[in-house]
PDB file of C-alpha atoms in Angstrom:
ATOM      1  CA  ARG A  26     -44.657 134.462 190.356  1.00  0.00           C
ATOM      2  CA  PHE A  27     -47.549 136.765 191.270  1.00  0.00           C
ATOM      3  CA  SER A  28     -45.520 139.983 190.911  1.00  0.00           C
ATOM      4  CA  ARG A  29     -43.837 138.778 187.745  1.00  0.00           C
ATOM      5  CA  GLN A  30     -47.072 137.919 185.946  1.00  0.00           C
ATOM      6  CA  TRP A  31     -49.271 140.812 187.096  1.00  0.00           C
ATOM      7  CA  CYS A  32     -46.684 143.614 187.376  1.00  0.00           C
ATOM      8  CA  GLU A  33     -44.001 142.786 184.802  1.00  0.00           C
ATOM      9  CA  HIS A  34     -45.906 140.682 182.247  1.00  0.00           C
ATOM     10  CA  PRO A  35     -47.501 142.675 179.403  1.00  0.00           C
ATOM     11  CA  GLY A  36     -51.285 142.715 179.156  1.00  0.00           C
ATOM     12  CA  VAL A  37     -53.895 140.541 180.799  1.00  0.00           C
ATOM     13  CA  PRO A  38     -55.206 137.072 179.983  1.00  0.00           C
ATOM     14  CA  ASP A  39     -57.582 136.771 177.017  1.00  0.00           C
ATOM     15  CA  LEU A  40     -59.876 133.907 177.951  1.00  0.00           C
ATOM     16  CA  ASP A  41     -62.141 131.769 175.798  1.00  0.00           C
ATOM     17  CA  ILE A  42     -64.336 129.814 178.232  1.00  0.00           C
ATOM     18  CA  ALA A  43     -66.842 127.047 177.532  1.00  0.00           C
ATOM     19  CA  ALA A  44     -69.200 125.750 180.221  1.00  0.00           C
ATOM     20  CA  GLU A  45     -70.728 122.455 179.067  1.00  0.00           C
ATOM     21  CA  TRP A  46     -72.812 119.783 180.740  1.00  0.00           C
ATOM     22  CA  ASP A  47     -71.602 116.188 180.327  1.00  0.00           C
ATOM     23  CA  GLU A  48     -74.739 114.084 180.634  1.00  0.00           C
ATOM     24  CA  LYS A  49     -72.811 110.776 180.778  1.00  0.00           C
ATOM     25  CA  THR A  50     -70.729 111.719 183.818  1.00  0.00           C
ATOM     26  CA  SER A  51     -73.122 114.265 185.414  1.00  0.00           C
ATOM     27  CA  GLU A  52     -70.358 116.851 185.387  1.00  0.00           C
ATOM     28  CA  LEU A  53     -70.118 120.493 184.537  1.00  0.00           C
ATOM     29  CA  VAL A  54     -67.027 120.793 182.343  1.00  0.00           C
ATOM     30  CA  VAL A  55     -65.434 124.248 182.201  1.00  0.00           C
ATOM     31  CA  THR A  56     -62.702 124.650 179.582  1.00  0.00           C
ATOM     32  CA  VAL A  57     -60.534 127.762 179.802  1.00  0.00           C
ATOM     33  CA  LYS A  58     -58.228 128.688 176.932  1.00  0.00           C
ATOM     34  CA  GLN A  59     -55.773 131.560 177.209  1.00  0.00           C
ATOM     35  CA  THR A  60     -55.653 133.049 173.708  1.00  0.00           C
ATOM     36  CA  GLN A  61     -53.164 135.868 174.257  1.00  0.00           C
ATOM     37  CA  ASN A  62     -49.602 135.431 172.988  1.00  0.00           C
ATOM     38  CA  ILE A  63     -47.947 132.687 175.040  1.00  0.00           C
ATOM     39  CA  ASP A  64     -44.248 131.990 174.505  1.00  0.00           C
ATOM     40  CA  GLY A  65     -40.964 131.766 176.427  1.00  0.00           C
ATOM     41  CA  ASP A  66     -40.995 135.491 177.228  1.00  0.00           C
ATOM     42  CA  ASN A  67     -44.748 135.603 177.910  1.00  0.00           C
ATOM     43  CA  PRO A  68     -45.864 132.484 179.763  1.00  0.00           C
ATOM     44  CA  ALA A  69     -49.499 131.721 180.421  1.00  0.00           C
ATOM     45  CA  PHE A  70     -50.982 133.475 183.449  1.00  0.00           C
ATOM     46  CA  ALA A  71     -51.623 131.360 186.555  1.00  0.00           C
ATOM     47  CA  PHE A  72     -54.846 131.977 188.507  1.00  0.00           C
ATOM     48  CA  ASN A  73     -57.956 130.384 189.992  1.00  0.00           C
ATOM     49  CA  LEU A  74     -61.132 131.128 188.006  1.00  0.00           C
ATOM     50  CA  PRO A  75     -64.165 130.934 190.354  1.00  0.00           C
ATOM     51  CA  ILE A  76     -67.300 129.102 189.190  1.00  0.00           C
ATOM     52  CA  TRP A  77     -70.725 129.745 190.730  1.00  0.00           C
ATOM     53  CA  VAL A  78     -73.947 127.856 189.981  1.00  0.00           C
ATOM     54  CA  ASN A  79     -77.658 127.750 190.664  1.00  0.00           C
ATOM     55  CA  GLU A  80     -78.912 124.204 190.715  1.00  0.00           C
ATOM     56  CA  PRO A  81     -82.315 123.570 189.104  1.00  0.00           C
ATOM     57  CA  GLY A  82     -85.164 124.756 191.297  1.00  0.00           C
ATOM     58  CA  ALA A  83     -82.919 126.317 193.954  1.00  0.00           C
ATOM     59  CA  ALA A  84     -84.076 129.863 193.273  1.00  0.00           C
ATOM     60  CA  SER A  85     -87.761 128.927 193.263  1.00  0.00           C
ATOM     61  CA  LEU A  86     -87.386 127.428 196.745  1.00  0.00           C
ATOM     62  CA  ILE A  87     -85.761 130.600 198.048  1.00  0.00           C
ATOM     63  CA  GLY A  88     -87.628 133.154 195.947  1.00  0.00           C
ATOM     64  CA  ARG A  89     -86.730 134.669 192.588  1.00  0.00           C
ATOM     65  CA  ARG A  90     -84.385 137.488 193.410  1.00  0.00           C
ATOM     66  CA  ALA A  91     -80.854 138.243 192.235  1.00  0.00           C
ATOM     67  CA  GLY A  92     -78.365 135.916 193.872  1.00  0.00           C
ATOM     68  CA  ALA A  93     -81.058 133.560 195.180  1.00  0.00           C
ATOM     69  CA  GLY A  94     -79.705 130.040 195.346  1.00  0.00           C
ATOM     70  CA  ALA A  95     -76.301 130.912 193.858  1.00  0.00           C
ATOM     71  CA  LYS A  96     -73.379 129.123 195.430  1.00  0.00           C
ATOM     72  CA  LYS A  97     -69.679 128.886 194.748  1.00  0.00           C
ATOM     73  CA  LEU A  98     -68.990 125.525 193.158  1.00  0.00           C
ATOM     74  CA  GLY A  99     -65.219 125.797 193.055  1.00  0.00           C
ATOM     75  CA  ALA A 100     -62.564 127.124 190.722  1.00  0.00           C
ATOM     76  CA  VAL A 101     -60.634 126.107 187.641  1.00  0.00           C
ATOM     77  CA  TRP A 102     -56.874 126.308 188.174  1.00  0.00           C
ATOM     78  CA  CYS A 103     -55.431 127.906 185.054  1.00  0.00           C
ATOM     79  CA  GLU A 104     -51.731 127.912 184.269  1.00  0.00           C
ATOM     80  CA  SER A 105     -51.394 126.821 180.641  1.00  0.00           C
ATOM     81  CA  GLY A 106     -52.858 127.575 177.240  1.00  0.00           C
ATOM     82  CA  SER A 107     -55.802 125.285 177.967  1.00  0.00           C
ATOM     83  CA  ASP A 108     -57.133 124.068 181.311  1.00  0.00           C
ATOM     84  CA  VAL A 109     -60.240 122.093 182.256  1.00  0.00           C
ATOM     85  CA  GLY A 110     -62.249 121.923 185.463  1.00  0.00           C
ATOM     86  CA  ARG A 111     -64.763 119.121 186.051  1.00  0.00           C
ATOM     87  CA  PHE A 112     -67.440 119.462 188.731  1.00  0.00           C
ATOM     88  CA  LYS A 113     -69.715 116.576 189.726  1.00  0.00           C
ATOM     89  CA  LEU A 114     -73.342 117.663 190.237  1.00  0.00           C
ATOM     90  CA  ALA A 115     -76.662 115.898 190.799  1.00  0.00           C
ATOM     91  CA  ALA A 116     -78.223 117.663 187.798  1.00  0.00           C
ATOM     92  CA  GLU A 117     -77.357 120.198 185.118  1.00  0.00           C
ATOM     93  CA  PRO A 118     -77.127 123.657 186.718  1.00  0.00           C
ATOM     94  CA  ALA A 119     -79.722 126.246 185.758  1.00  0.00           C
ATOM     95  CA  MET A 120     -77.051 128.963 185.859  1.00  0.00           C
ATOM     96  CA  VAL A 121     -73.274 128.994 185.609  1.00  0.00           C
ATOM     97  CA  ALA A 122     -71.607 132.306 186.503  1.00  0.00           C
ATOM     98  CA  ILE A 123     -67.916 132.543 185.682  1.00  0.00           C
ATOM     99  CA  ASP A 124     -65.971 134.802 188.071  1.00  0.00           C
ATOM    100  CA  PRO A 125     -69.031 136.827 189.177  1.00  0.00           C
ATOM    101  CA  TYR A 126     -66.973 138.903 191.635  1.00  0.00           C
ATOM    102  CA  LEU A 127     -64.370 139.823 188.983  1.00  0.00           C
ATOM    103  CA  SER A 128     -61.491 138.394 190.992  1.00  0.00           C
ATOM    104  CA  VAL A 129     -59.382 137.765 187.856  1.00  0.00           C
ATOM    105  CA  LEU A 130     -58.285 140.713 185.729  1.00  0.00           C
ATOM    106  CA  ALA A 131     -58.965 139.346 182.249  1.00  0.00           C
ATOM    107  CA  ARG A 132     -60.901 139.743 179.014  1.00  0.00           C
ATOM    108  CA  ALA A 133     -63.287 136.806 178.779  1.00  0.00           C
ATOM    109  CA  THR A 134     -65.578 135.360 176.144  1.00  0.00           C
ATOM    110  CA  ILE A 135     -67.921 132.778 177.645  1.00  0.00           C
ATOM    111  CA  HIS A 136     -69.837 130.149 175.698  1.00  0.00           C
ATOM    112  CA  GLN A 137     -72.858 128.512 177.286  1.00  0.00           C
ATOM    113  CA  PRO A 138     -76.515 127.860 176.418  1.00  0.00           C
ATOM    114  CA  ARG A 139     -78.940 130.775 176.176  1.00  0.00           C
ATOM    115  CA  GLU A 140     -81.082 129.345 179.001  1.00  0.00           C
ATOM    116  CA  ARG A 141     -78.185 129.765 181.423  1.00  0.00           C
ATOM    117  CA  TRP A 142     -77.627 133.361 180.314  1.00  0.00           C
ATOM    118  CA  LEU A 143     -81.343 134.100 180.831  1.00  0.00           C
ATOM    119  CA  GLU A 144     -81.161 132.616 184.338  1.00  0.00           C
ATOM    120  CA  GLN A 145     -77.998 134.612 185.073  1.00  0.00           C
ATOM    121  CA  LEU A 146     -79.695 137.801 183.868  1.00  0.00           C
ATOM    122  CA  ASP A 147     -82.405 137.334 186.505  1.00  0.00           C
ATOM    123  CA  LEU A 148     -80.535 135.554 189.292  1.00  0.00           C
ATOM    124  CA  GLY A 149     -76.838 136.249 188.865  1.00  0.00           C
ATOM    125  CA  PRO A 150     -75.090 136.509 192.236  1.00  0.00           C
ATOM    126  CA  THR A 151     -73.608 139.954 191.472  1.00  0.00           C
ATOM    127  CA  TRP A 152     -74.268 143.017 189.371  1.00  0.00           C
ATOM    128  CA  ALA A 153     -71.191 142.139 187.285  1.00  0.00           C
ATOM    129  CA  ALA A 154     -72.578 138.652 186.576  1.00  0.00           C
ATOM    130  CA  ARG A 155     -75.862 140.159 185.423  1.00  0.00           C
ATOM    131  CA  VAL A 156     -74.055 142.652 183.153  1.00  0.00           C
ATOM    132  CA  GLN A 157     -72.100 139.719 181.718  1.00  0.00           C
ATOM    133  CA  ALA A 158     -75.458 138.099 180.877  1.00  0.00           C
ATOM    134  CA  VAL A 159     -76.800 141.302 179.284  1.00  0.00           C
ATOM    135  CA  ARG A 160     -73.761 141.492 177.018  1.00  0.00           C
ATOM    136  CA  ALA A 161     -73.961 137.817 176.061  1.00  0.00           C
ATOM    137  CA  LEU A 162     -77.676 138.070 175.280  1.00  0.00           C
ATOM    138  CA  ALA A 163     -77.088 141.213 173.197  1.00  0.00           C
ATOM    139  CA  ASP A 164     -75.135 139.027 170.771  1.00  0.00           C
ATOM    140  CA  ASP A 165     -77.889 136.386 170.642  1.00  0.00           C
ATOM    141  CA  ALA A 166     -80.314 136.707 167.717  1.00  0.00           C
ATOM    142  CA  ALA A 167     -83.063 134.640 169.384  1.00  0.00           C
ATOM    143  CA  PRO A 168     -86.392 136.313 170.195  1.00  0.00           C
ATOM    144  CA  ALA A 169     -86.116 135.111 173.813  1.00  0.00           C
ATOM    145  CA  ALA A 170     -82.885 137.091 174.265  1.00  0.00           C
ATOM    146  CA  SER A 171     -84.382 140.264 172.802  1.00  0.00           C
ATOM    147  CA  ALA A 172     -87.509 139.873 174.903  1.00  0.00           C
ATOM    148  CA  ALA A 173     -85.513 139.433 178.127  1.00  0.00           C
ATOM    149  CA  LEU A 174     -83.396 142.510 177.423  1.00  0.00           C
ATOM    150  CA  GLY A 175     -86.495 144.504 176.515  1.00  0.00           C
ATOM    151  CA  ARG A 176     -88.218 143.532 179.785  1.00  0.00           C
ATOM    152  CA  LEU A 177     -85.139 144.555 181.733  1.00  0.00           C
ATOM    153  CA  ALA A 178     -84.841 147.880 179.905  1.00  0.00           C
ATOM    154  CA  ARG A 179     -88.480 148.715 180.675  1.00  0.00           C
ATOM    155  CA  ASN A 180     -88.441 147.487 184.302  1.00  0.00           C
ATOM    156  CA  ASP A 181     -88.418 150.631 186.459  1.00  0.00           C
ATOM    157  CA  LYS A 182     -87.721 148.518 189.567  1.00  0.00           C
ATOM    158  CA  ALA A 183     -84.477 147.078 188.136  1.00  0.00           C
ATOM    159  CA  GLU A 184     -81.092 148.548 189.029  1.00  0.00           C
ATOM    160  CA  PRO A 185     -80.695 151.732 186.928  1.00  0.00           C
ATOM    161  CA  ASN A 186     -77.181 150.870 185.727  1.00  0.00           C
ATOM    162  CA  LEU A 187     -78.289 147.398 184.689  1.00  0.00           C
ATOM    163  CA  ARG A 188     -81.246 148.864 182.792  1.00  0.00           C
ATOM    164  CA  ALA A 189     -78.860 151.288 181.086  1.00  0.00           C
ATOM    165  CA  GLU A 190     -76.658 148.367 180.057  1.00  0.00           C
ATOM    166  CA  ALA A 191     -79.675 146.646 178.500  1.00  0.00           C
ATOM    167  CA  VAL A 192     -80.683 149.831 176.673  1.00  0.00           C
ATOM    168  CA  GLN A 193     -77.168 150.300 175.285  1.00  0.00           C
ATOM    169  CA  THR A 194     -77.220 146.912 173.581  1.00  0.00           C
ATOM    170  CA  PRO A 195     -77.247 147.221 169.793  1.00  0.00           C
ATOM    171  CA  ARG A 196     -80.428 145.163 169.515  1.00  0.00           C
ATOM    172  CA  GLU A 197     -83.964 146.375 168.861  1.00  0.00           C
ATOM    173  CA  LEU A 198     -85.614 146.376 172.297  1.00  0.00           C
ATOM    174  CA  LYS A 199     -88.944 148.039 171.568  1.00  0.00           C
ATOM    175  CA  LYS A 200     -90.804 144.851 170.684  1.00  0.00           C
TER     176      LYS A 200
END
């Protein structure tokens, strides 16, 4: 199956991912939809999509630095057009990073609250997770998103490539 889907199958998965908190059940619900053409000749890809989180307050106990308090929560097993992973937690996570180590070759659009993207920008477990946050915030019209990207772009202690990513966003960062 692995060789067939990754070597003989055309393209890569196009993923539409939503990470939502279910207050009633105290669960993080991650819905993964494969939006590429799926039919008899092109079945859905099968893979595990890793999910990492920072629980509220974890980073402040450890210190606010990238990766502080981030832990692997688990993975969503994907093998159809739409798959759901449910993860029981004590409280809503401050950050949800989807596949921060880029273990799945895919194009992904991730939907989650701005507050989680802001947390991931500062404390994402990997450089790739932080770039993912920069790109998500670049599409956010809120002043908080622009301000966060502007601070990153002007921070001479931040990773140079991450600063460059923030500068390349199409938003006005000189505020």
